[in-house]
Short mmCIF file of C-alpha atoms and ligand atoms in Angstrom, two decimals:
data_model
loop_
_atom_site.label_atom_id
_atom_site.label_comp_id
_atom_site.label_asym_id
_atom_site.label_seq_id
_atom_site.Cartn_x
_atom_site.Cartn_y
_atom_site.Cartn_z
CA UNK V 1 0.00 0.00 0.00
CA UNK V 2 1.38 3.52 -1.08
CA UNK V 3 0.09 7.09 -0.66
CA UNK V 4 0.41 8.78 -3.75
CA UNK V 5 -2.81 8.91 -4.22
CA UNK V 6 -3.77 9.66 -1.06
CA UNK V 7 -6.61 12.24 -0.37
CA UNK V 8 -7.36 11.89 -3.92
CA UNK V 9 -11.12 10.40 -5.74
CA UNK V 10 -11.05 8.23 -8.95
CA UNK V 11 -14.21 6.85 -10.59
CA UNK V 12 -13.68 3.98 -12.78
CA UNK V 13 -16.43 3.03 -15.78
CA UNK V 14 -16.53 -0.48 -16.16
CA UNK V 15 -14.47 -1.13 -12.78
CA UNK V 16 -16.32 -4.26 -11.77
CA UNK V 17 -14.29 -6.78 -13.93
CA UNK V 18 -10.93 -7.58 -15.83
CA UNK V 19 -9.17 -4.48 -16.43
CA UNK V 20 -11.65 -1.73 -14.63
CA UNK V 21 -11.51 -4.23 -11.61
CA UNK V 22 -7.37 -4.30 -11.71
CA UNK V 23 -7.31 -0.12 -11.90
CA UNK V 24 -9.53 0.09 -9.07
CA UNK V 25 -7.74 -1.92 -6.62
CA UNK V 26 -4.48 -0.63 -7.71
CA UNK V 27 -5.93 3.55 -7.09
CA UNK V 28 -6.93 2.16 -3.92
CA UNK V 29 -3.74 0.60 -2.88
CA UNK V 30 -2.11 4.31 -3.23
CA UNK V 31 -4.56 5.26 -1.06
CA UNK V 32 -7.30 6.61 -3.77
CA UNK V 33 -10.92 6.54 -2.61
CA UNK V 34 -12.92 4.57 -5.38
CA UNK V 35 -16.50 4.82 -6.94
CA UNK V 36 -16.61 1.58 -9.11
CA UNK V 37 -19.01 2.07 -11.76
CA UNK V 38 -20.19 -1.03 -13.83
CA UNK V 39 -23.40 -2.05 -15.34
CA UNK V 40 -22.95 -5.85 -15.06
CA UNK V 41 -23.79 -6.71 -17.83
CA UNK V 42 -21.87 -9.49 -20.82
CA UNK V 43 -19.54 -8.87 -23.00
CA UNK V 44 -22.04 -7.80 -25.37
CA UNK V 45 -23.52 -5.50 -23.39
CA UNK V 46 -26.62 -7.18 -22.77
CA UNK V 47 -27.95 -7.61 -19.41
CA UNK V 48 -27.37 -5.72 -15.76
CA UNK V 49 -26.04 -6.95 -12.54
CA UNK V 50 -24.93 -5.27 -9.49
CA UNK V 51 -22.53 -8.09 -8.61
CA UNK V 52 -19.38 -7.07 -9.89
CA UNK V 53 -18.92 -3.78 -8.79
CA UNK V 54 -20.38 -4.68 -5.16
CA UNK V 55 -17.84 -6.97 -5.34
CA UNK V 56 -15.03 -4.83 -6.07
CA UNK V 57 -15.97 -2.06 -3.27
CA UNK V 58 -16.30 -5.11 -0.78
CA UNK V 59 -12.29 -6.09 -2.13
CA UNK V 60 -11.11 -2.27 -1.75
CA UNK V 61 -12.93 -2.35 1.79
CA UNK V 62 -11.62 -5.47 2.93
CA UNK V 63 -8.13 -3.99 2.04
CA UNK V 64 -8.77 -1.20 4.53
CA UNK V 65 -9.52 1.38 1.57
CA UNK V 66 -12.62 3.20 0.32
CA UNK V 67 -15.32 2.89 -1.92
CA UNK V 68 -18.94 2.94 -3.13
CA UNK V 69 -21.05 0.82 -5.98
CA UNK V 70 -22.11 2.86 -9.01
CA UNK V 71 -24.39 0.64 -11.06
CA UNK V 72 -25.22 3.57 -14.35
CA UNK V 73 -24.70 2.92 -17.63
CA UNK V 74 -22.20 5.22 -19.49
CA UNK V 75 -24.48 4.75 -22.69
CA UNK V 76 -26.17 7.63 -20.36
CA UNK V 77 -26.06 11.08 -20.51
CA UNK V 78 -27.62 12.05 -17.19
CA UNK V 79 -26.24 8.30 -15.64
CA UNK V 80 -22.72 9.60 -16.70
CA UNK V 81 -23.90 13.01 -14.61
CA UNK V 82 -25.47 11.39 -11.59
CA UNK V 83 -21.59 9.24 -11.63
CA UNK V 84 -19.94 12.16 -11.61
CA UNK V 85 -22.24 13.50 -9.20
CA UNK V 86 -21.82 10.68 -6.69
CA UNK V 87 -17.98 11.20 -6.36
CA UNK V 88 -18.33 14.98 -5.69
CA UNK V 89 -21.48 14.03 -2.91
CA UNK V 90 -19.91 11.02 -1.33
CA UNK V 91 -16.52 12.05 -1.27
CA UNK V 92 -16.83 15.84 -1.40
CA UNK V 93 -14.60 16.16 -4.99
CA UNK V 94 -13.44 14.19 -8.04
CA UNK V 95 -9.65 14.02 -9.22
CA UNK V 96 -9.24 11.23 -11.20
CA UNK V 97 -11.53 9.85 -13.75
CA UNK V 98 -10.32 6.24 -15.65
CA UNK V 99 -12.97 5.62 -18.48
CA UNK V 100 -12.38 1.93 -19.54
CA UNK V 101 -15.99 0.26 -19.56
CA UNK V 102 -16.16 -1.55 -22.56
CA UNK V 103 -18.78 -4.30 -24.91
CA UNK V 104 -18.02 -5.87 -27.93
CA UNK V 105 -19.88 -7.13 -31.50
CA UNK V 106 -17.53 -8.59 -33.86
CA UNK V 107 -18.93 -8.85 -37.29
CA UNK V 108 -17.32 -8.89 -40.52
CA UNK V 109 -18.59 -5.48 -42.38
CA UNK V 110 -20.69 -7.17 -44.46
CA UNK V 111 -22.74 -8.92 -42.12
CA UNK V 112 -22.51 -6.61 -39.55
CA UNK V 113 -26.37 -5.07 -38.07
CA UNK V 114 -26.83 -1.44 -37.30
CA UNK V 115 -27.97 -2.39 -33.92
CA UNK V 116 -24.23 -3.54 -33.78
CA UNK V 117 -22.60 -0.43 -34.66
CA UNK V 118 -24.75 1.75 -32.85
CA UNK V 119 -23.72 -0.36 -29.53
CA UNK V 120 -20.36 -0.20 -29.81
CA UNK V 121 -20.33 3.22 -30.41
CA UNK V 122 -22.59 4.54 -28.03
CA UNK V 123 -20.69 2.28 -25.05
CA UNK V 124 -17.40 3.03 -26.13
CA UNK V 125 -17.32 6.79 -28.30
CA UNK V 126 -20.72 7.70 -26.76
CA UNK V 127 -19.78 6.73 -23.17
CA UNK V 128 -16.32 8.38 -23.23
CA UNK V 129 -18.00 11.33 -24.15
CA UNK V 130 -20.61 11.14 -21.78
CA UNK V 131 -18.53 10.95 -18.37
CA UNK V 132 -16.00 13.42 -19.75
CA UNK V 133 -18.40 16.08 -20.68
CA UNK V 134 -19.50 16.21 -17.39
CA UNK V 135 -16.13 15.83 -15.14
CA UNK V 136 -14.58 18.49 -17.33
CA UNK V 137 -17.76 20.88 -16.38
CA UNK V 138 -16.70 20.05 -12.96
CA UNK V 139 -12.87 20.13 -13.70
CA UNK V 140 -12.68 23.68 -14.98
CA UNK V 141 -15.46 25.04 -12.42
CA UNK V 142 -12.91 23.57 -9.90
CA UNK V 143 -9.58 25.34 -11.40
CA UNK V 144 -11.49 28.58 -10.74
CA UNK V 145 -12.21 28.59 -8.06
CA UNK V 146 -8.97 26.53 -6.10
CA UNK V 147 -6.80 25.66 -9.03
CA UNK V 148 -8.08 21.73 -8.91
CA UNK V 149 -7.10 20.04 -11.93
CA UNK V 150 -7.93 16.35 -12.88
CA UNK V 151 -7.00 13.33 -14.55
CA UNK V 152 -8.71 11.40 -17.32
CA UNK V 153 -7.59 8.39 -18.21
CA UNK V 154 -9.13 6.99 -21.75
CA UNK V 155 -8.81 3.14 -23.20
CA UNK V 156 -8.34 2.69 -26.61
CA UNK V 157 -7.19 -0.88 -28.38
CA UNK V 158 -4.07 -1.41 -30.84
CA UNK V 159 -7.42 -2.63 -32.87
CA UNK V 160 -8.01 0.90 -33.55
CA UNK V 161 -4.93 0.06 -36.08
CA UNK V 162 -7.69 -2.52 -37.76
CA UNK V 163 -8.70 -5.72 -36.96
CA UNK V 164 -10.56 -7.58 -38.69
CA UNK V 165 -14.01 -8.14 -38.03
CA UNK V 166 -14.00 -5.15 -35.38
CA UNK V 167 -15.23 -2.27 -37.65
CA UNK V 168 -17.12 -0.75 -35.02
CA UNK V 169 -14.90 -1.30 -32.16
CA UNK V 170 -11.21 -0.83 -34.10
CA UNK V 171 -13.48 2.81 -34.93
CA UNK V 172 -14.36 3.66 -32.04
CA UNK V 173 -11.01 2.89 -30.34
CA UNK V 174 -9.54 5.10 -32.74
CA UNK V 175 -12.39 8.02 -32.17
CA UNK V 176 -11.09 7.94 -28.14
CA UNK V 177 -7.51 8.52 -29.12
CA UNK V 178 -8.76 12.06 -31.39
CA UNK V 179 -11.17 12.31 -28.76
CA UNK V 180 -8.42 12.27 -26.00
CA UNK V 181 -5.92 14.57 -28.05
CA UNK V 182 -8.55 17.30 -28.40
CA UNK V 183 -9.81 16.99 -24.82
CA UNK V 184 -6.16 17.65 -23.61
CA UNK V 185 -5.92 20.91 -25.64
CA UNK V 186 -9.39 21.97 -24.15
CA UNK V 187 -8.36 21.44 -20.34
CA UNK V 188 -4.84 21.80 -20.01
CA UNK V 189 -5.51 24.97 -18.99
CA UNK V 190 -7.34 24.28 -16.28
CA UNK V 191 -5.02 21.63 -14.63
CA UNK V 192 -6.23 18.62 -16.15
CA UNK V 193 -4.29 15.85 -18.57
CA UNK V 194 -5.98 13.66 -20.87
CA UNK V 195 -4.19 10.43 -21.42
CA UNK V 196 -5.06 7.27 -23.60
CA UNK V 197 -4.23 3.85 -23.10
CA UNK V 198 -4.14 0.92 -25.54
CA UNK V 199 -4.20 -2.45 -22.98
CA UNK V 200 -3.75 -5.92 -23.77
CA UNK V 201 -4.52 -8.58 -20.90
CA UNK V 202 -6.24 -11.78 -20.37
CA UNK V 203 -10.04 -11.09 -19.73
CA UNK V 204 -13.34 -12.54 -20.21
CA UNK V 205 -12.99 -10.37 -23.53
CA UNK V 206 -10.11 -11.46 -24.79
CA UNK V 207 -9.26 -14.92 -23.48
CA UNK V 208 -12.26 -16.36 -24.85
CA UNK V 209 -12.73 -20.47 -25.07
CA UNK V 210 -12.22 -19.67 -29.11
CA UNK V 211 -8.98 -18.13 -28.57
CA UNK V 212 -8.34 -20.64 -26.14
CA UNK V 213 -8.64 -23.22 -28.89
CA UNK V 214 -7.15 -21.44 -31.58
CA UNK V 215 -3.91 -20.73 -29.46
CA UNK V 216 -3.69 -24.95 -28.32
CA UNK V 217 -4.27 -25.15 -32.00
CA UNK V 218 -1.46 -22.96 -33.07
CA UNK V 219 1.11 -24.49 -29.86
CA UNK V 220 0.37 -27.52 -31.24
CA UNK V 221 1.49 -27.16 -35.00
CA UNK V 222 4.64 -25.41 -33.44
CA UNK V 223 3.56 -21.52 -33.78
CA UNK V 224 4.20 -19.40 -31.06
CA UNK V 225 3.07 -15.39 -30.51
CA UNK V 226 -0.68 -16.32 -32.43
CA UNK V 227 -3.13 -14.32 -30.31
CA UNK V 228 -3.57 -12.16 -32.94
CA UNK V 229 -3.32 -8.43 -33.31
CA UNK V 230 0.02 -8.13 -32.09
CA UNK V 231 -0.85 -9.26 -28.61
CA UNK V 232 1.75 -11.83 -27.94
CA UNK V 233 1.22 -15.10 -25.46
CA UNK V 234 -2.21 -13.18 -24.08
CA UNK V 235 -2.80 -15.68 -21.54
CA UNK V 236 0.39 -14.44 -19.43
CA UNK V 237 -1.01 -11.12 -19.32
CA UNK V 238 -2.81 -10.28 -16.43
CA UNK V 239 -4.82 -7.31 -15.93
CA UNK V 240 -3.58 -5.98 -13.19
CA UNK V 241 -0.20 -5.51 -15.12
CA UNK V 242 -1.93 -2.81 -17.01
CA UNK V 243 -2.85 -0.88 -13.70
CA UNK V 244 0.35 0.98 -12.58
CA UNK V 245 0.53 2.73 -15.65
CA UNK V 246 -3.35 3.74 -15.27
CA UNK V 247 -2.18 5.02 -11.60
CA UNK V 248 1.31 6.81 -12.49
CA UNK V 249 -0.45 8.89 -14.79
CA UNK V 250 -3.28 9.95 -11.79
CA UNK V 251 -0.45 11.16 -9.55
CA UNK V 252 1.04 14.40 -9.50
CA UNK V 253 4.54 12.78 -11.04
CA UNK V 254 2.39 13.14 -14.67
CA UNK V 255 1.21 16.55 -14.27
CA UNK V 256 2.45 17.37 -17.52
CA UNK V 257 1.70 14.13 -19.45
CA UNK V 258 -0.84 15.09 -21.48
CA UNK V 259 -2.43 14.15 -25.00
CA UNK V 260 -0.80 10.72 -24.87
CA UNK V 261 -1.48 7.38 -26.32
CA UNK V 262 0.90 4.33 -24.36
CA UNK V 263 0.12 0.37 -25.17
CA UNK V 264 0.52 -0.75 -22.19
CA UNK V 265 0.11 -4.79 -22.11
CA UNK V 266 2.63 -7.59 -19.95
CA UNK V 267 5.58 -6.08 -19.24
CA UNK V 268 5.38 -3.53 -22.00
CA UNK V 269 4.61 -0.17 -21.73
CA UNK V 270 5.23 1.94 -25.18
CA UNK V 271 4.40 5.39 -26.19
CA UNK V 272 2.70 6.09 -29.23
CA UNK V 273 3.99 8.93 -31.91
CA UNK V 274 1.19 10.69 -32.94
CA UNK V 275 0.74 9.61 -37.19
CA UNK V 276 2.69 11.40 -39.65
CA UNK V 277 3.24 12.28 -42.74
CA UNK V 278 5.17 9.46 -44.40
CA UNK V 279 5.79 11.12 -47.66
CA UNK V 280 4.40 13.01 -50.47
CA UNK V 281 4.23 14.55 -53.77
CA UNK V 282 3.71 18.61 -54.12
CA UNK V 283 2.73 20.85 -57.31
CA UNK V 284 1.51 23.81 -57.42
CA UNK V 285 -1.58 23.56 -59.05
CA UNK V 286 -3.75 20.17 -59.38
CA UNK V 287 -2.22 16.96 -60.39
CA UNK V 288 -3.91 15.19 -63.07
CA UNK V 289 -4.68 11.66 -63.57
CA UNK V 290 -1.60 11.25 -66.37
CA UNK V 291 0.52 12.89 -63.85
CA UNK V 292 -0.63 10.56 -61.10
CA UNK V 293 -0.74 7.34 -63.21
CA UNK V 294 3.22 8.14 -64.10
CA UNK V 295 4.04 9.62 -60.72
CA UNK V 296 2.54 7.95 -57.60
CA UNK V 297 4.01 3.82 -58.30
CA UNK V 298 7.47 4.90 -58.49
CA UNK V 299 6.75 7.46 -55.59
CA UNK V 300 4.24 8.24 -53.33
CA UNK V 301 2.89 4.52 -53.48
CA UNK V 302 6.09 2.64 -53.66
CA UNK V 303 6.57 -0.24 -51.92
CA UNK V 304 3.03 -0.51 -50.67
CA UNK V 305 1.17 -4.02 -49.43
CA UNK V 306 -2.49 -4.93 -49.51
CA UNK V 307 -2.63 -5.92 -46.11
CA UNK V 308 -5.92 -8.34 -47.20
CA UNK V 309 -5.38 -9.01 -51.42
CA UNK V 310 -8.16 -10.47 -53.29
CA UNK V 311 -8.55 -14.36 -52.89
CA UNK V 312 -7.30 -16.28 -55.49
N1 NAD H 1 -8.57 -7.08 -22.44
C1 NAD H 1 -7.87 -6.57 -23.45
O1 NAD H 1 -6.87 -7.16 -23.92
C2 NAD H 1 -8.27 -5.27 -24.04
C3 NAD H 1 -7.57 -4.84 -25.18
C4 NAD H 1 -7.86 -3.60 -25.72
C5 NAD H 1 -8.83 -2.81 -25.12
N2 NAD H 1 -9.52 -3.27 -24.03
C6 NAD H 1 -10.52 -2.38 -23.46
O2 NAD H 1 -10.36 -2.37 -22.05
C7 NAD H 1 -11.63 -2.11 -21.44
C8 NAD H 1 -11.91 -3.18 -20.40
O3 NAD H 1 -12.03 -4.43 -21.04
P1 NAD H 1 -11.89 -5.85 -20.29
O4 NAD H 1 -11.04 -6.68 -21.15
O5 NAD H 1 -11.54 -5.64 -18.87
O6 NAD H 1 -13.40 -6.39 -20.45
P2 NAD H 1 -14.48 -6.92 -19.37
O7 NAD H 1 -15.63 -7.38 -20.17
O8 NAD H 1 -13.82 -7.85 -18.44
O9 NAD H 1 -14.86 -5.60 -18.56
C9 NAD H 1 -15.64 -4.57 -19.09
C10 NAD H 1 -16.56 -4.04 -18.01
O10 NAD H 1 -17.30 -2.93 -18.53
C11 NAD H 1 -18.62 -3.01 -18.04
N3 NAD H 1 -19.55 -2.29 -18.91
C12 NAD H 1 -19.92 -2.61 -20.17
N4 NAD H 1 -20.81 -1.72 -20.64
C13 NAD H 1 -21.00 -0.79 -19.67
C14 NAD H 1 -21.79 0.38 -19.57
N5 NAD H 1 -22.58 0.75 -20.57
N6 NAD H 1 -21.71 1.11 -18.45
C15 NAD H 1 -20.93 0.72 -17.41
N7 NAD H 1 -20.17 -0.41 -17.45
C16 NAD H 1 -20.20 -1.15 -18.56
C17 NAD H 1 -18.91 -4.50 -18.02
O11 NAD H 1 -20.00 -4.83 -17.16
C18 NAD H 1 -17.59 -5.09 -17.57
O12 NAD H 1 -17.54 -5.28 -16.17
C19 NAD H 1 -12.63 -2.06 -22.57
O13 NAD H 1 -12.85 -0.72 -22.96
C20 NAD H 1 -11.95 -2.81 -23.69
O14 NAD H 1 -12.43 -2.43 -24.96
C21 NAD H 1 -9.25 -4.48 -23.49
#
């Protein structure tokens, strides 16, 4: 048990399992005091229970910490208020706010149902929104009138870089990174840093019976490092290996982090360069199609692969 985050309040979204779970037990262990917010519901964002974030706040208080139940959705706009809300009535003021509830609906694009998209947005883009709109209301009300600031804490996925079959989530997760960029240019001013994570650990998400399968599969015709989307032997990565970084960027030590991205997964914790521009071709004037058909292979385009070619 440390105390760096000691006097401090963090809501976590989601907090009642896997990763949420890990960063809420780690804030508490330097000393945080925790509202765990979780729906309950599965993966697929169906259904409600208040099981696993009662659980959780019974962990933090059998630790000797603090720490209430929040059961809203973040799909919410006046749930995400009323969580907000909570922190600053039960604990008299917010400081740290880790979004990281999350649902999934893998489809291929062609198959995939609106209903589909629209839930993966509205948990993950929607929901980010939703919480930070109103803690940064609060945030910059609070740098007034005491010079408060705040921490947000975002999750993205590395399948924001694509993955296939995760149109709506890989978008999404790519929306909260731009989401988190502008949001730290908006309230840096006003003490607060916005800071994106893209985890990788062994959940009820991600270590799935299929990928269980798949992976004995692949061990067993002599392939190692097949989890897929760059995640490496998954099952050795717990979630609570994700959760120090989560906390070192609550405590005052990254009071000027701000507008990052890290992929944080195992023992790996990287930081992101923001994209850039790779190369290009300049005229003045507008190129035309001759110019392009003669210009871009040997240039611009060179050395380019179809990550997904046509089947034979
Ligand atoms: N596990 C990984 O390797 C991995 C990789 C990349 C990103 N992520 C992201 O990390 C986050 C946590 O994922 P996890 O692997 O711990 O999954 P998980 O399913 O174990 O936990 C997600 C939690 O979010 C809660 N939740 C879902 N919808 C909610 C809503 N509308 N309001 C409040 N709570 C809600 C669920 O009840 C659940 O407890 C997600 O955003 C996920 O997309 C995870």
């Amino acid at each position: 048990m440390g105390d760096r985050l000691k006097g401090k309040v963090a809501i976590v979204t989601g907090g009642g399992r896997g990763l949420g779970r890990a960063h809420c037990l780690a804030l508490a262990d330097e000393g945080a005091k925790v509202v765990v917010n979780d729906l309950g519901g599965e993966v697929d964002g169906t259904g409600a229970a208040k099981g696993p974030a009662d659980e959780v706040v019974s962990e933090i208080k059998a630790k000797g910490g603090e720490a209430i139940a929040n059961y809203g959705s973040v799909v919410s706009y006046t749930d995400a208020e009323a969580l907000i809300k909570a922190a600053i009535d039960t604990y008299g003021k917010l400081d740290i706010l880790v979004n990281n509830a999350g649902i999934l609906r893998d489809r291929m694009v062609f198959n995939m149902a609106e209903e589909e998209w629209d839930a993966v947005v509205a948990v993950h883009l929607k929901g980010h929104f939703n919480t930070v709109r109103h803690a940064c209301s609060y945030f910059r009300q609070m740098w007034k009138e005491k010079k408060q600031g705040g921490r947000i804490i975002n999750t993205a996925s590395i399948s924001g870089w694509g993955n296939m079959g995760q149109v709506n989530y890989s978008s999404v997760k790519e929306g909260i990174i731009g989401l988190t960029r502008t949001v730290a240019l908006d309230m840096g001013r006003y003490g607060v840093t916005c800071n994106a994570i893209r985890p990788g650990a062994a959940t009820r998400m991600t270590w799935t019976p299929e990928l269980k399968a798949a992976m004995e599969k692949a061990k067993a015709a002599g392939v190692t490092g097949a989890a897929g989307a760059g995640m490496g032997d998954i099952a050795s990565m717990a979630p609570e290996m994700v959760s120090p970084m989560v906390v070192y960027l609550a405590t005052d030590a990254a009071a000027n982090v701000n507008g990052q991205a890290f992929h944080c997964a195992g023992g790996r914790i990287e930081l992101e360069a923001l994209p850039m521009i790779k190369r290009g071709i300049y005229k003045e004037g507008i190129f035309t199609l001759d110019e392009l058909d003669s210009i871009l292979p040997g240039t611009l385009l060179a050395g380019l692969v179809n990550p997904s070619p046509a089947a034979e």
